[in-house]
Backbone as a ProteinNet text record, in pm:
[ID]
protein_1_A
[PRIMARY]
XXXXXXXXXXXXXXXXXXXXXXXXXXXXXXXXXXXXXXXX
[TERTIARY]
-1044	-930.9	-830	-797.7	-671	-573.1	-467.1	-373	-275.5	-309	-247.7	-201.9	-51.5	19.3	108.3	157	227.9	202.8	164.5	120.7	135.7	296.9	331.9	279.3	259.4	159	91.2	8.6	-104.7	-45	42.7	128.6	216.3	289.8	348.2	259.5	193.2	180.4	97	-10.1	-89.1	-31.8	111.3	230.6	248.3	317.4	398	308.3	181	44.2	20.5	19.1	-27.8	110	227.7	335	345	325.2	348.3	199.2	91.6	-29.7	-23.4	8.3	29	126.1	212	337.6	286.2	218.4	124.4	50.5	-33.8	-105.5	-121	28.3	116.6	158.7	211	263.6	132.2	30.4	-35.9	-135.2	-125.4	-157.8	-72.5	68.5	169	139.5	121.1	110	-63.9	-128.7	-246.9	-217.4	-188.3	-132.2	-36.2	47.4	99.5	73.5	13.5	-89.4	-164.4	-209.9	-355.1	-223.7	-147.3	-40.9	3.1	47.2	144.1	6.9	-96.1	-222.2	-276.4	-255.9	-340.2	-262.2
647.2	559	631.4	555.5	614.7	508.2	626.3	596.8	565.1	621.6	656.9	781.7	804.7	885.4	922.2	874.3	916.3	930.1	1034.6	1139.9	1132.8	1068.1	1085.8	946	852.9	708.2	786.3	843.4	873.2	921.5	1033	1033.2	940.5	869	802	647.3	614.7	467.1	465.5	583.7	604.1	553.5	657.1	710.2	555.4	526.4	383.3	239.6	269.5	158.5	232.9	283	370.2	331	325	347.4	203.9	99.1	-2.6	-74	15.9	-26.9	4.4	115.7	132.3	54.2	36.7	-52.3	-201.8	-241	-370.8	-391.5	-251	-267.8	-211.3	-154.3	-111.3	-258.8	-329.3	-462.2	-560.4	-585.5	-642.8	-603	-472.1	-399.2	-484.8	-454.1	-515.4	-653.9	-721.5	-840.1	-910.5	-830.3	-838.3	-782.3	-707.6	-644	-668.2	-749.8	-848	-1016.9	-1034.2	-1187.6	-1141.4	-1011.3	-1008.4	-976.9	-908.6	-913.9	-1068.4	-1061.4	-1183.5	-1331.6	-1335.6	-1361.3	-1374.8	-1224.8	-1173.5	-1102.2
1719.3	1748	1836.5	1920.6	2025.6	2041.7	2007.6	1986.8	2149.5	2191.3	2331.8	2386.3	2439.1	2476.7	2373.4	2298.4	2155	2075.2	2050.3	1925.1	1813.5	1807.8	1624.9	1557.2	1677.2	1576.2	1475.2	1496.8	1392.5	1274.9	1311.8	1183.6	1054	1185.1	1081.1	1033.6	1137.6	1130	958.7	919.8	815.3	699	686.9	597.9	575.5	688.4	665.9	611.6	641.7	552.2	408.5	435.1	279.4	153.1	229.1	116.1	38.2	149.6	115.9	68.7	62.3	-10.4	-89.6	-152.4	-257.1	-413.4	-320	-423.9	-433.8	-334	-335.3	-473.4	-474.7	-563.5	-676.2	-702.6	-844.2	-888.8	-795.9	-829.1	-868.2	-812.7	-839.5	-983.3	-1014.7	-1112.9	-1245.1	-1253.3	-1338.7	-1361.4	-1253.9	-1277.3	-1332.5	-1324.4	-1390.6	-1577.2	-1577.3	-1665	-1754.2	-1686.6	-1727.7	-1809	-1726.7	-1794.8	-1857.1	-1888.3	-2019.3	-2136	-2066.1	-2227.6	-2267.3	-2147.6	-2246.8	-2260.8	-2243.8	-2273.9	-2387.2	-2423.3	-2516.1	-2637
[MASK]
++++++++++++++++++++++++++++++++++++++++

C-alpha cells in the first residue's frame, strides 16, 4: 500500500482506525453483554 509523499499517514492513519475500533467493539461487547444480563 502507498501511501504517497507523506510519510506520517501510515503512522497515524492505523492509530486513528484502531482507537476507534476498538471502543466500537468494547461498546458493542457491553451491549451484548448487556441483553444476556438483563435477559437472563
Amino acid at each position: 500500500m502507498k501511501w504517497g509523499p507523506e510519510s506520517h499517514i501510515p503512522v497515524e492513519y492505523p492509530v486513528c482506525v484502531s482507537v476507534p475500533s476498538n471502543i466500537i467493539l468494547r461498546l458493542s461487547r457491553l451491549h451484548i453483554f448487556g441483553k444476556h444480563d438483563y435477559s437472563g
